[in-house]
Short mmCIF file of C-alpha atoms and ligand atoms in Angstrom, two decimals:
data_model
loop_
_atom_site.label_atom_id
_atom_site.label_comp_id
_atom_site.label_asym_id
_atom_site.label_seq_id
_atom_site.Cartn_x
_atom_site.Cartn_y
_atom_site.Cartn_z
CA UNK V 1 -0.57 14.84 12.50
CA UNK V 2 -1.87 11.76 10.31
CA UNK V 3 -4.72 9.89 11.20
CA UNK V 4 -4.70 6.29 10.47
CA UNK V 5 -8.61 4.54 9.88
CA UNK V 6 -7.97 0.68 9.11
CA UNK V 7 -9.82 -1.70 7.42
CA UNK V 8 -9.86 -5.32 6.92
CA UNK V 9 -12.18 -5.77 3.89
CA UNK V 10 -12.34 -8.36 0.99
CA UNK V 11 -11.84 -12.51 0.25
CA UNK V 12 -8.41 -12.34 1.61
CA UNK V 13 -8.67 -10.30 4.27
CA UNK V 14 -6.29 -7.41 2.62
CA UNK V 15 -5.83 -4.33 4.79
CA UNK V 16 -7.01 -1.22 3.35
CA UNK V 17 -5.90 2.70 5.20
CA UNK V 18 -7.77 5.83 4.90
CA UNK V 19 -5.81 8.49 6.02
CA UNK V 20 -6.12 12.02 6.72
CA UNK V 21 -4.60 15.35 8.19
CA UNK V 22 -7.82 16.22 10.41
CA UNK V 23 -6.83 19.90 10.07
CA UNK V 24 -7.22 19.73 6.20
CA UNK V 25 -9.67 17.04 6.26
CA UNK V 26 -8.41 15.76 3.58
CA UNK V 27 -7.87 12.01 2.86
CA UNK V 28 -6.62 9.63 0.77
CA UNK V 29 -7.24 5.54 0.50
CA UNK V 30 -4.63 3.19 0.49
CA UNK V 31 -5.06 0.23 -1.19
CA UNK V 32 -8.86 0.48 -1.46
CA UNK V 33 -9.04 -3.14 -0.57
CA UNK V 34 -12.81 -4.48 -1.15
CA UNK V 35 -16.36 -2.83 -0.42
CA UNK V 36 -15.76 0.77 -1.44
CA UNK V 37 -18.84 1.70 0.48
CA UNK V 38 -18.17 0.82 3.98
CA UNK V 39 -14.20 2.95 3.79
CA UNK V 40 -16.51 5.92 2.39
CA UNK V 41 -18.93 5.89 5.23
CA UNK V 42 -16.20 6.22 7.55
CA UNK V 43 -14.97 9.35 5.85
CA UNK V 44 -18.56 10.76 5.62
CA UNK V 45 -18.51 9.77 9.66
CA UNK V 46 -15.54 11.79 9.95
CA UNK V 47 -15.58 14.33 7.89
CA UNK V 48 -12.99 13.76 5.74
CA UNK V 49 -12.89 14.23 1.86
CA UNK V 50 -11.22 11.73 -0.08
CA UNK V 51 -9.12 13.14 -3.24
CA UNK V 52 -6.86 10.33 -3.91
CA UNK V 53 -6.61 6.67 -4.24
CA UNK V 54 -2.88 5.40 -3.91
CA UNK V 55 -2.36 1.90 -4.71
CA UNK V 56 0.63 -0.02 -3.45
CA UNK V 57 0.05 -2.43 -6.22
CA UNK V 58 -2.68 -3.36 -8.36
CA UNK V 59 -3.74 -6.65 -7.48
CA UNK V 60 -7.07 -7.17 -7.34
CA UNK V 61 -7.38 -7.42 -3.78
CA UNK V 62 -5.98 -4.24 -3.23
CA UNK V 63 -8.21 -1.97 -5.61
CA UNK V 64 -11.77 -3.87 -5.51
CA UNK V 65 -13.25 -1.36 -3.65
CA UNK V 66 -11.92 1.62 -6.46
CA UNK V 67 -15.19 1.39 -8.12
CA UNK V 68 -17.86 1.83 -5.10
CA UNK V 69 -15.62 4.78 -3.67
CA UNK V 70 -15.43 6.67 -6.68
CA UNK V 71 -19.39 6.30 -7.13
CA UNK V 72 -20.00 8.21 -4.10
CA UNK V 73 -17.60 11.08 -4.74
CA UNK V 74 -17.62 14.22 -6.82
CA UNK V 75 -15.42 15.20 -8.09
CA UNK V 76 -13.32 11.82 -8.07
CA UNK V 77 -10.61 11.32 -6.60
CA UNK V 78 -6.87 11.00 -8.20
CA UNK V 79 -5.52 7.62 -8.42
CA UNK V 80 -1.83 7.12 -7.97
CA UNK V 81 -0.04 3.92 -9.70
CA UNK V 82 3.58 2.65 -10.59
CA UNK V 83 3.42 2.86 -14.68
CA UNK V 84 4.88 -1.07 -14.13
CA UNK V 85 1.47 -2.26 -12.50
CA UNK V 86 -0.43 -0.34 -15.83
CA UNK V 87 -0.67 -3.13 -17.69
CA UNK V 88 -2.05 -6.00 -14.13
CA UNK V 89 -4.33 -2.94 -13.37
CA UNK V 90 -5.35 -3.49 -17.23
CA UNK V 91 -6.23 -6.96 -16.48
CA UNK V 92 -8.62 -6.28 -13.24
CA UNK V 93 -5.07 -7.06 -11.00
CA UNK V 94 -5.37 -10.56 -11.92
CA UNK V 95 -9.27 -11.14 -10.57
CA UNK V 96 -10.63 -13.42 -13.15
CA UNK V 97 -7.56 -15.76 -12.50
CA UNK V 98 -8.65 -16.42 -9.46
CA UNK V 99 -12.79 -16.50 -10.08
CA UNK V 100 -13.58 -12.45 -9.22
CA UNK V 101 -14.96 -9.84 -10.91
CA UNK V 102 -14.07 -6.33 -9.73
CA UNK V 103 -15.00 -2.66 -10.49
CA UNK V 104 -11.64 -1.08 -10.97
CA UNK V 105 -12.91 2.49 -10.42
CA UNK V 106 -11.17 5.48 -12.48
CA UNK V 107 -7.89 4.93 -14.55
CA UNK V 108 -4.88 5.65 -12.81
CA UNK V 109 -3.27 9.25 -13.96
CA UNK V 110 -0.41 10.11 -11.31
CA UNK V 111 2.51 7.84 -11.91
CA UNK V 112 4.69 7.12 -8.99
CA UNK V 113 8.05 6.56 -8.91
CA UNK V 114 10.83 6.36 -6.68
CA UNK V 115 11.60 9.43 -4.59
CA UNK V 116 8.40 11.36 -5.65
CA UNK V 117 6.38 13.47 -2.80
CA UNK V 118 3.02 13.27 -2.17
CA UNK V 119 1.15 15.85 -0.18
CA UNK V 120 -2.06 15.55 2.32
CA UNK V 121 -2.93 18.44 3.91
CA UNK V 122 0.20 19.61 5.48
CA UNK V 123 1.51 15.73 5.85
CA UNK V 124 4.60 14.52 3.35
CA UNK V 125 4.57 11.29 2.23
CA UNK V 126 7.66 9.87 0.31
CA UNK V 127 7.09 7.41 -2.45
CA UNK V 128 9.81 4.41 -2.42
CA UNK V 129 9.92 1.69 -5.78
CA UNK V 130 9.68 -2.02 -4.23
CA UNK V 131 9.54 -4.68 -7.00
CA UNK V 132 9.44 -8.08 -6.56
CA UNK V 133 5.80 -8.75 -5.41
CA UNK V 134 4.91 -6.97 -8.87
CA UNK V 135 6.83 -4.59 -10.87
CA UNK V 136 5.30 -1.72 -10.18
CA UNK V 137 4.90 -2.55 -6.41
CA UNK V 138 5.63 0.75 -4.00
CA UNK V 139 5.69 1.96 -0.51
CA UNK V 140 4.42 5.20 1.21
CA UNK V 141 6.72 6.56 3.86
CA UNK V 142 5.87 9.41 6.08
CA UNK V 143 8.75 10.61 8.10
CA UNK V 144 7.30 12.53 10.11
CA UNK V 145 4.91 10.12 11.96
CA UNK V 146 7.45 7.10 11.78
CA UNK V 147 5.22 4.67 9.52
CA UNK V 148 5.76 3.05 6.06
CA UNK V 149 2.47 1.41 4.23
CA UNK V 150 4.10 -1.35 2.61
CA UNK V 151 1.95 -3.41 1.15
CA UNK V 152 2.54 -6.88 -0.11
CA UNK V 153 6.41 -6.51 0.16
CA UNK V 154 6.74 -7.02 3.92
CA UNK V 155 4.86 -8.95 6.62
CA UNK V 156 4.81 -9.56 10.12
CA UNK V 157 7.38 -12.49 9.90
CA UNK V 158 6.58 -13.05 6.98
CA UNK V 159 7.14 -11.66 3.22
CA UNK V 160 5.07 -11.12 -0.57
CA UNK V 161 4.35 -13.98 -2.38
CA UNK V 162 6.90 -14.02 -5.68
CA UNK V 163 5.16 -16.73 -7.66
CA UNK V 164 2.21 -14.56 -9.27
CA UNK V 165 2.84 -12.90 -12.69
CA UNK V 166 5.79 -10.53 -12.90
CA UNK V 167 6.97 -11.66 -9.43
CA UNK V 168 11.07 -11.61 -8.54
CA UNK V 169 12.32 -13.18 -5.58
CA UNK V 170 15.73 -11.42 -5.75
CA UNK V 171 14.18 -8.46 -6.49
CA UNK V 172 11.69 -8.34 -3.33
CA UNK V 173 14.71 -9.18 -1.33
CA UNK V 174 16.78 -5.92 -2.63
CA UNK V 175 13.78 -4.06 -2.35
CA UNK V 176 13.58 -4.63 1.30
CA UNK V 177 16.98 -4.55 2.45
CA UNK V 178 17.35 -1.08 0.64
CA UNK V 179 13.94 0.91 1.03
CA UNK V 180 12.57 -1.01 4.25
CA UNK V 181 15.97 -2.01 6.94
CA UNK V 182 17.13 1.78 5.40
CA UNK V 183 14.32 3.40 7.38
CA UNK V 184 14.60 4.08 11.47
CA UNK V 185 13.98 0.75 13.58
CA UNK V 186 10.95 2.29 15.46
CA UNK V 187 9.15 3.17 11.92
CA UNK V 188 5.69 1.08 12.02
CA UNK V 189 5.28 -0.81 8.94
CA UNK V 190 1.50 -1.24 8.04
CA UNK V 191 1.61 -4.41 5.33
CA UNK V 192 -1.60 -4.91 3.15
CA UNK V 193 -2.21 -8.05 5.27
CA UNK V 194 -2.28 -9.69 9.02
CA UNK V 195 -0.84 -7.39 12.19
CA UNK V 196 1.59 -4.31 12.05
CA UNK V 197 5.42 -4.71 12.72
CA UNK V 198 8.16 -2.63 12.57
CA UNK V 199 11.05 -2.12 10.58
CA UNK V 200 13.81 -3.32 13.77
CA UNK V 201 11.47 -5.95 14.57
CA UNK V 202 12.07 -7.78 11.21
CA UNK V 203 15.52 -6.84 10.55
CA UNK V 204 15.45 -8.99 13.92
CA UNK V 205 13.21 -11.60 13.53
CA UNK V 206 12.30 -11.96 9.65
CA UNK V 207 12.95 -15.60 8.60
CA UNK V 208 13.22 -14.50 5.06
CA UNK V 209 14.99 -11.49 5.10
CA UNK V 210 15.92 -10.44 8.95
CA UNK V 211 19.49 -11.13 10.54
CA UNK V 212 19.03 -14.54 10.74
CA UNK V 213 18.98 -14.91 6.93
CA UNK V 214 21.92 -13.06 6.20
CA UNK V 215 24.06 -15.11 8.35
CA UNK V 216 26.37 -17.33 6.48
CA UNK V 217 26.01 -21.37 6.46
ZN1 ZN E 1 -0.52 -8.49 -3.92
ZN1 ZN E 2 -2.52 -8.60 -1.14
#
């Protein structure tokens, strides 16, 4: 069964998850947000072992705290990226544009795509391609607990910003109606920022994208 630790760690208050099947103990970071150190004392505190970083995307915001994790581990631990976010990860996901300087932590060497599997422990996670907020922007799925990480695609009422670099407006909107309202109703979406939803909630409710939106006139 997954275990779900959240943080809420950086400048813009981005959501990071270390996860973990308890039996295995072992864990992986998504979205590594900010301050490396305080999501790898939690681990140490539980006594989980983290082998992979998986990044949703690779702004800044999302992988500042790459660098401090990877310090404290040995060996380090796998980071997984979308070969279309290569080239922002290149460029420290955007931080000097915006007046930060981050450690990026070890280069990304497991390209995702659309469809893959990842394993933790005995949990199966399903990787789903989501452009729009960036190119290379993905989700994690896990069927069997019901839960999608999804980044900066989807909010609570809300949706990603399309007006950075290599952001698509029509793109983010196909990426949700076809990897996000495809999922069950009940599946909790965790977004990189502000409360969790889920998936019938803002096929419901969503301004942007729910029913509401897709109503003619
Ligand atoms: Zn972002
Ligand atoms: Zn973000």
């Amino acid at each position: 069964m997954l275990e779900i630790a959240p943080f809420v760690l950086g400048p813009v208050q981005t959501n990071a998850y270390l996860i973990a099947d308890p039996s295995t103990r072992e864990a992986a970071v998504i979205d590594p947000a900010w301050d490396g150190q305080i999501i790898l004392a939690e681990a140490l505190a539980r006594g989980w072992r983290i082998a992979h970083l998986w990044y949703t995307h690779a702004h800044f915001d999302h992988i500042g705290g790459a660098g401090a994790i990877a310090d404290g581990l040995n060996p380090l631990p796998l980071v997984a990226l979308h070969p279309s976010d290569h080239l922002l990860w290149r460029m420290e996901g955007g931080a000097p544009a915006f007046g930060f300087k981050i450690d990026p932590g070890p280069e990304p060497t497991l390209d995702l795509h659309q469809g893959q599997r990842l394993r933790l422990g005995s949990i199966d996670l399903e990787v789903r391609a989501t452009p729009g907020h960036t190119p290379g922007h993905c989700v994690f799925y896990v069927p069997g607990s019901r839960v999608c990480f999804c980044g900066d695609l989807i909010f609570r009422a809300s949706v990603g910003r399309t007006d950075l670099p290599g952001g698509d407006w029509e793109q983010l909107v196909q990426s949700i109606r076809t990897q996000i309202f495809t999922l069950p109703d009940d599946t909790r979406l965790l977004s990189g920022h502000g409360e969790e939803t889920t998936v019938g909630r803002e096929k419901r409710s969503n301004a942007f994208v729910g029913e509401s939106a897709l109503s003619p006139g």
